[in-house]
PDB file of C-alpha atoms in Angstrom:
ATOM      1  CA  MET A   1     265.363 153.671 268.967  1.00 56.00           C
ATOM      2  CA  ALA A   2     267.052 150.394 269.873  1.00 67.00           C
ATOM      3  CA  TRP A   3     266.210 146.702 269.935  1.00 71.00           C
ATOM      4  CA  HIS A   4     266.966 144.904 273.168  1.00 78.00           C
ATOM      5  CA  SER A   5     265.528 141.852 274.821  1.00 79.00           C
ATOM      6  CA  LEU A   6     263.271 142.496 277.818  1.00 83.00           C
ATOM      7  CA  SER A   7     265.991 141.076 280.053  1.00 85.00           C
ATOM      8  CA  ARG A   8     268.495 143.611 278.698  1.00 86.00           C
ATOM      9  CA  TRP A   9     266.065 146.484 279.237  1.00 88.00           C
ATOM     10  CA  GLY A  10     265.647 145.247 282.807  1.00 89.00           C
ATOM     11  CA  GLU A  11     269.412 145.292 283.303  1.00 91.00           C
ATOM     12  CA  LEU A  12     269.645 148.875 282.015  1.00 91.00           C
ATOM     13  CA  LEU A  13     266.896 149.917 284.429  1.00 92.00           C
ATOM     14  CA  ARG A  14     268.544 148.275 287.434  1.00 90.00           C
ATOM     15  CA  GLU A  15     271.910 149.810 286.496  1.00 92.00           C
ATOM     16  CA  GLY A  16     270.329 153.263 286.431  1.00 91.00           C
ATOM     17  CA  ALA A  17     271.272 153.822 282.771  1.00 93.00           C
ATOM     18  CA  ILE A  18     267.622 154.605 281.956  1.00 92.00           C
ATOM     19  CA  ASP A  19     264.527 155.463 283.984  1.00 92.00           C
ATOM     20  CA  ALA A  20     261.940 153.782 281.735  1.00 94.00           C
ATOM     21  CA  ALA A  21     261.684 151.913 278.447  1.00 93.00           C
ATOM     22  CA  LEU A  22     258.884 151.755 275.904  1.00 92.00           C
ATOM     23  CA  VAL A  23     258.619 148.131 274.769  1.00 90.00           C
ATOM     24  CA  SER A  24     256.246 146.301 272.470  1.00 89.00           C
ATOM     25  CA  THR A  25     254.844 142.830 271.975  1.00 89.00           C
ATOM     26  CA  ALA A  26     253.625 142.088 268.463  1.00 91.00           C
ATOM     27  CA  GLY A  27     251.687 139.097 267.203  1.00 91.00           C
ATOM     28  CA  MET A  28     248.319 137.925 266.009  1.00 89.00           C
ATOM     29  CA  ALA A  29     245.451 140.112 267.177  1.00 82.00           C
ATOM     30  CA  THR A  30     243.586 138.673 270.181  1.00 70.00           C
ATOM     31  CA  ASP A  31     241.123 139.879 272.787  1.00 47.00           C
ATOM     32  CA  GLU A  32     243.689 139.804 275.595  1.00 44.00           C
ATOM     33  CA  VAL A  33     246.247 142.441 274.682  1.00 38.00           C
ATOM     34  CA  GLY A  34     246.986 145.993 275.628  1.00 37.00           C
ATOM     35  CA  ALA A  35     245.356 147.684 278.566  1.00 35.00           C
ATOM     36  CA  ASP A  36     243.067 144.714 279.270  1.00 36.00           C
ATOM     37  CA  ALA A  37     245.960 142.416 280.212  1.00 36.00           C
ATOM     38  CA  GLU A  38     246.663 142.064 283.931  1.00 34.00           C
ATOM     39  CA  ILE A  39     250.252 142.657 285.023  1.00 34.00           C
ATOM     40  CA  THR A  40     251.532 141.188 288.263  1.00 31.00           C
ATOM     41  CA  GLY A  41     255.103 141.378 289.505  1.00 34.00           C
ATOM     42  CA  GLY A  42     256.605 142.138 286.108  1.00 37.00           C
ATOM     43  CA  HIS A  43     255.096 139.029 284.558  1.00 37.00           C
ATOM     44  CA  ARG A  44     252.275 138.658 282.114  1.00 39.00           C
ATOM     45  CA  SER A  45     248.870 137.189 281.668  1.00 35.00           C
ATOM     46  CA  GLY A  46     247.288 137.042 278.237  1.00 40.00           C
ATOM     47  CA  SER A  47     249.551 138.339 275.471  1.00 48.00           C
ATOM     48  CA  GLY A  48     251.783 140.694 277.417  1.00 57.00           C
ATOM     49  CA  PRO A  49     255.563 140.447 277.611  1.00 65.00           C
ATOM     50  CA  CYS A  50     257.098 137.955 279.997  1.00 59.00           C
ATOM     51  CA  PHE A  51     260.373 138.080 281.916  1.00 53.00           C
ATOM     52  CA  ASP A  52     262.678 135.220 282.704  1.00 49.00           C
ATOM     53  CA  ARG A  53     262.905 135.061 286.486  1.00 45.00           C
ATOM     54  CA  GLY A  54     266.471 133.865 286.199  1.00 44.00           C
ATOM     55  CA  SER A  55     267.457 137.131 284.525  1.00 46.00           C
ATOM     56  CA  GLY A  56     266.126 139.273 287.356  1.00 44.00           C
ATOM     57  CA  GLY A  57     262.808 140.260 285.844  1.00 56.00           C
ATOM     58  CA  ASP A  58     261.244 140.606 289.293  1.00 63.00           C
ATOM     59  CA  ALA A  59     263.057 143.930 289.773  1.00 84.00           C
ATOM     60  CA  VAL A  60     260.954 145.665 287.113  1.00 89.00           C
ATOM     61  CA  ALA A  61     257.292 146.342 286.454  1.00 91.00           C
ATOM     62  CA  LEU A  62     255.313 146.591 283.216  1.00 92.00           C
ATOM     63  CA  LEU A  63     252.620 149.245 282.773  1.00 94.00           C
ATOM     64  CA  PRO A  64     250.160 148.468 279.932  1.00 94.00           C
ATOM     65  CA  LEU A  65     249.571 151.396 277.577  1.00 94.00           C
ATOM     66  CA  GLY A  66     247.264 149.908 274.947  1.00 92.00           C
ATOM     67  CA  SER A  67     247.416 148.226 271.575  1.00 91.00           C
ATOM     68  CA  ARG A  68     247.168 149.148 267.922  1.00 91.00           C
ATOM     69  CA  PRO A  69     246.733 147.267 264.626  1.00 93.00           C
ATOM     70  CA  LEU A  70     249.669 146.716 262.287  1.00 93.00           C
ATOM     71  CA  VAL A  71     249.825 146.875 258.507  1.00 94.00           C
ATOM     72  CA  LEU A  72     252.476 145.581 256.100  1.00 94.00           C
ATOM     73  CA  ILE A  73     254.644 148.386 254.711  1.00 95.00           C
ATOM     74  CA  HIS A  74     256.571 147.866 251.489  1.00 94.00           C
ATOM     75  CA  ALA A  75     258.419 149.732 248.766  1.00 91.00           C
ATOM     76  CA  PRO A  76     256.812 149.427 245.318  1.00 84.00           C
ATOM     77  CA  THR A  77     258.964 147.272 243.048  1.00 72.00           C
ATOM     78  CA  GLY A  78     259.963 148.366 239.559  1.00 51.00           C
ATOM     79  CA  PRO A  79     259.650 146.235 236.404  1.00 46.00           C
ATOM     80  CA  CYS A  80     262.150 143.382 236.061  1.00 45.00           C
ATOM     81  CA  THR A  81     264.515 143.244 233.101  1.00 40.00           C
ATOM     82  CA  ARG A  82     264.885 140.087 231.010  1.00 50.00           C
ATOM     83  CA  ASP A  83     268.151 139.084 232.690  1.00 50.00           C
ATOM     84  CA  GLN A  84     266.871 139.747 236.213  1.00 58.00           C
ATOM     85  CA  SER A  85     264.443 137.293 237.767  1.00 57.00           C
ATOM     86  CA  PRO A  86     262.207 138.638 240.555  1.00 72.00           C
ATOM     87  CA  ARG A  87     263.371 137.949 244.096  1.00 80.00           C
ATOM     88  CA  PRO A  88     260.933 136.336 246.527  1.00 89.00           C
ATOM     89  CA  TRP A  89     259.181 138.544 249.061  1.00 92.00           C
ATOM     90  CA  GLN A  90     260.289 138.340 252.694  1.00 94.00           C
ATOM     91  CA  LEU A  91     258.876 139.606 255.986  1.00 94.00           C
ATOM     92  CA  LEU A  92     261.340 142.009 257.615  1.00 94.00           C
ATOM     93  CA  LEU A  93     261.284 141.631 261.412  1.00 93.00           C
ATOM     94  CA  PRO A  94     263.210 142.512 264.568  1.00 89.00           C
ATOM     95  CA  PRO A  95     265.428 139.669 265.860  1.00 88.00           C
ATOM     96  CA  ALA A  96     263.529 136.621 267.092  1.00 89.00           C
ATOM     97  CA  ASP A  97     264.721 137.000 270.699  1.00 83.00           C
ATOM     98  CA  HIS A  98     263.279 140.540 270.766  1.00 84.00           C
ATOM     99  CA  GLN A  99     259.870 139.674 269.295  1.00 88.00           C
ATOM    100  CA  PRO A 100     259.511 135.921 269.931  1.00 89.00           C
ATOM    101  CA  GLN A 101     255.711 135.902 269.780  1.00 90.00           C
ATOM    102  CA  LEU A 102     255.665 137.597 266.366  1.00 92.00           C
ATOM    103  CA  TRP A 103     258.240 135.171 264.967  1.00 93.00           C
ATOM    104  CA  ARG A 104     256.504 132.141 266.422  1.00 92.00           C
ATOM    105  CA  GLU A 105     253.102 133.048 265.012  1.00 92.00           C
ATOM    106  CA  LEU A 106     254.376 134.091 261.572  1.00 92.00           C
ATOM    107  CA  GLN A 107     256.414 130.907 261.320  1.00 93.00           C
ATOM    108  CA  ARG A 108     253.272 128.958 262.126  1.00 92.00           C
ATOM    109  CA  LEU A 109     251.322 130.766 259.395  1.00 90.00           C
ATOM    110  CA  ASP A 110     254.187 130.142 256.929  1.00 91.00           C
ATOM    111  CA  LEU A 111     253.153 133.045 254.705  1.00 88.00           C
ATOM    112  CA  LEU A 112     256.592 134.211 253.558  1.00 92.00           C
ATOM    113  CA  PRO A 113     260.248 133.680 254.507  1.00 93.00           C
ATOM    114  CA  LEU A 114     261.278 135.717 257.570  1.00 94.00           C
ATOM    115  CA  ARG A 115     264.352 137.956 257.628  1.00 93.00           C
ATOM    116  CA  ASP A 116     265.663 139.636 260.764  1.00 91.00           C
ATOM    117  CA  CYS A 117     267.161 143.122 261.076  1.00 88.00           C
ATOM    118  CA  SER A 118     268.971 144.075 264.273  1.00 84.00           C
ATOM    119  CA  ALA A 119     269.875 147.654 263.300  1.00 83.00           C
ATOM    120  CA  ASP A 120     269.136 150.286 265.943  1.00 78.00           C
ATOM    121  CA  ASP A 121     268.825 153.258 263.558  1.00 82.00           C
ATOM    122  CA  TYR A 122     265.913 154.034 261.285  1.00 83.00           C
ATOM    123  CA  GLU A 123     268.162 154.673 258.260  1.00 86.00           C
ATOM    124  CA  SER A 124     269.278 151.040 258.200  1.00 88.00           C
ATOM    125  CA  TRP A 125     265.705 149.770 258.557  1.00 89.00           C
ATOM    126  CA  LEU A 126     264.498 151.989 255.749  1.00 91.00           C
ATOM    127  CA  GLN A 127     267.405 150.947 253.529  1.00 92.00           C
ATOM    128  CA  ALA A 128     266.685 147.267 254.151  1.00 90.00           C
ATOM    129  CA  LEU A 129     263.039 147.842 253.265  1.00 91.00           C
ATOM    130  CA  LEU A 130     263.933 149.678 250.054  1.00 91.00           C
ATOM    131  CA  GLN A 131     266.333 146.918 249.039  1.00 87.00           C
ATOM    132  CA  GLY A 132     263.513 144.361 249.352  1.00 80.00           C
ATOM    133  CA  PRO A 133     261.169 143.119 248.253  1.00 92.00           C
ATOM    134  CA  HIS A 134     260.264 143.160 251.937  1.00 94.00           C
ATOM    135  CA  LEU A 135     257.096 143.598 253.965  1.00 95.00           C
ATOM    136  CA  LEU A 136     257.521 145.301 257.339  1.00 94.00           C
ATOM    137  CA  PRO A 137     254.816 144.880 260.008  1.00 94.00           C
ATOM    138  CA  ALA A 138     254.351 148.366 261.479  1.00 93.00           C
ATOM    139  CA  HIS A 139     251.720 150.856 262.515  1.00 91.00           C
ATOM    140  CA  LEU A 140     250.402 152.996 259.671  1.00 91.00           C
ATOM    141  CA  SER A 141     251.567 156.177 261.419  1.00 89.00           C
ATOM    142  CA  LEU A 142     255.158 155.275 260.468  1.00 89.00           C
ATOM    143  CA  LEU A 143     254.392 156.513 256.941  1.00 91.00           C
ATOM    144  CA  GLU A 144     253.685 159.963 258.367  1.00 89.00           C
ATOM    145  CA  GLU A 145     257.227 160.353 259.733  1.00 87.00           C
ATOM    146  CA  PRO A 146     260.238 161.613 257.751  1.00 87.00           C
ATOM    147  CA  PRO A 147     262.166 160.095 256.016  1.00 89.00           C
ATOM    148  CA  TRP A 148     259.641 157.259 255.694  1.00 90.00           C
ATOM    149  CA  ARG A 149     257.103 159.727 254.311  1.00 89.00           C
ATOM    150  CA  GLU A 150     259.417 160.725 251.459  1.00 90.00           C
ATOM    151  CA  ALA A 151     260.347 157.150 250.501  1.00 90.00           C
ATOM    152  CA  GLY A 152     257.182 156.447 248.520  1.00 89.00           C
ATOM    153  CA  LEU A 153     256.212 153.451 250.649  1.00 93.00           C
ATOM    154  CA  LYS A 154     252.837 151.725 250.532  1.00 93.00           C
ATOM    155  CA  ALA A 155     250.843 149.763 253.094  1.00 94.00           C
ATOM    156  CA  VAL A 156     248.517 146.789 252.752  1.00 93.00           C
ATOM    157  CA  PRO A 157     246.506 144.923 255.396  1.00 94.00           C
ATOM    158  CA  PRO A 158     248.045 141.632 256.554  1.00 92.00           C
ATOM    159  CA  PRO A 159     246.307 138.393 255.537  1.00 89.00           C
ATOM    160  CA  GLU A 160     245.756 137.712 259.245  1.00 90.00           C
ATOM    161  CA  PRO A 161     245.182 140.578 261.751  1.00 93.00           C
ATOM    162  CA  LEU A 162     248.381 141.659 263.496  1.00 93.00           C
ATOM    163  CA  GLU A 163     248.545 143.817 266.602  1.00 93.00           C
ATOM    164  CA  GLU A 164     251.191 145.528 268.690  1.00 91.00           C
ATOM    165  CA  SER A 165     250.814 145.984 272.448  1.00 92.00           C
ATOM    166  CA  LEU A 166     252.855 148.758 274.034  1.00 93.00           C
ATOM    167  CA  TRP A 167     254.171 148.719 277.596  1.00 93.00           C
ATOM    168  CA  LEU A 168     256.197 151.051 279.804  1.00 94.00           C
ATOM    169  CA  LEU A 169     258.945 149.197 281.628  1.00 93.00           C
ATOM    170  CA  VAL A 170     260.016 150.767 284.950  1.00 94.00           C
ATOM    171  CA  ARG A 171     261.806 149.771 288.129  1.00 93.00           C
ATOM    172  CA  GLU A 172     259.694 147.928 290.678  1.00 90.00           C
ATOM    173  CA  GLY A 173     258.128 150.383 293.152  1.00 91.00           C
ATOM    174  CA  GLU A 174     258.425 153.434 290.849  1.00 93.00           C
ATOM    175  CA  ALA A 175     255.192 152.998 288.890  1.00 92.00           C
ATOM    176  CA  GLY A 176     253.390 155.375 291.286  1.00 93.00           C
ATOM    177  CA  LEU A 177     255.902 158.224 290.973  1.00 94.00           C
ATOM    178  CA  PRO A 178     254.285 161.402 289.592  1.00 96.00           C
ATOM    179  CA  THR A 179     256.716 161.581 286.666  1.00 95.00           C
ATOM    180  CA  ILE A 180     256.081 157.949 285.682  1.00 95.00           C
ATOM    181  CA  GLU A 181     252.317 158.332 286.034  1.00 95.00           C
ATOM    182  CA  ALA A 182     252.399 161.482 283.888  1.00 96.00           C
ATOM    183  CA  LEU A 183     254.539 159.736 281.258  1.00 95.00           C
ATOM    184  CA  SER A 184     252.216 156.725 281.167  1.00 95.00           C
ATOM    185  CA  GLU A 185     249.169 158.929 280.746  1.00 95.00           C
ATOM    186  CA  ARG A 186     250.832 160.952 277.987  1.00 94.00           C
ATOM    187  CA  LEU A 187     251.848 157.802 276.104  1.00 93.00           C
ATOM    188  CA  ARG A 188     248.332 156.355 276.385  1.00 93.00           C
ATOM    189  CA  ASP A 189     246.901 159.591 274.994  1.00 91.00           C
ATOM    190  CA  ARG A 190     249.423 159.601 272.124  1.00 87.00           C
ATOM    191  CA  LEU A 191     248.565 155.995 271.339  1.00 86.00           C
ATOM    192  CA  LEU A 192     244.875 156.833 271.088  1.00 83.00           C
ATOM    193  CA  GLU A 193     245.498 159.941 268.981  1.00 80.00           C
ATOM    194  CA  GLY A 194     247.816 158.076 266.598  1.00 67.00           C
ATOM    195  CA  SER A 195     245.231 155.371 265.937  1.00 62.00           C
ATOM    196  CA  ARG A 196     242.414 157.730 264.991  1.00 61.00           C
ATOM    197  CA  GLY A 197     241.638 158.463 261.378  1.00 50.00           C
ATOM    198  CA  LEU A 198     244.366 156.269 259.851  1.00 54.00           C
ATOM    199  CA  GLN A 199     243.238 153.892 257.089  1.00 51.00           C
ATOM    200  CA  PRO A 200     245.462 151.376 255.250  1.00 45.00           C
ATOM    201  CA  MET A 201     246.625 152.438 251.784  1.00 45.00           C
ATOM    202  CA  ASP A 202     246.697 150.257 248.684  1.00 44.00           C
TER     203      ASP A 202
END
């Protein structure tokens, strides 16, 4: 697990440090995300991720995997004492340069203050959530994974539908390799399985 900009993931691919990267684009739910978006030359149409040509994005390709709805995960807050005033709720998000669409659309809605977290380990994310009060946009399946499952977290639907589109980032010309095709198919199947039978909790 790590947060990088799409340009940085592209650099790691071209350097040979990795063979593929699973990346996401989160934002308001639309009809043009996920597997329905058309990808050409590493660039996007609709709501898919977009590369800066100046950073060498043409050397990579994006394979759409699908999309899934997001909920708002939070840690239940305890009662406040007389000498402790309640802190305002914040939305806990990846850095703005990693999820620009999500930041842009949530800033436009102006629901709650936004706070970024650039940690690349789940312990730090969970700790930040527990130290809230924070709301974390995430897929409901996160609550099924340890140690999130043991943290007593809750999930509520967002006031406006949010969605995450997932993409496999590979080097240009390698999308047709048997290993990449098998990985893409497996990830698409996992995405479908993970979205079945999960209902938001109060």
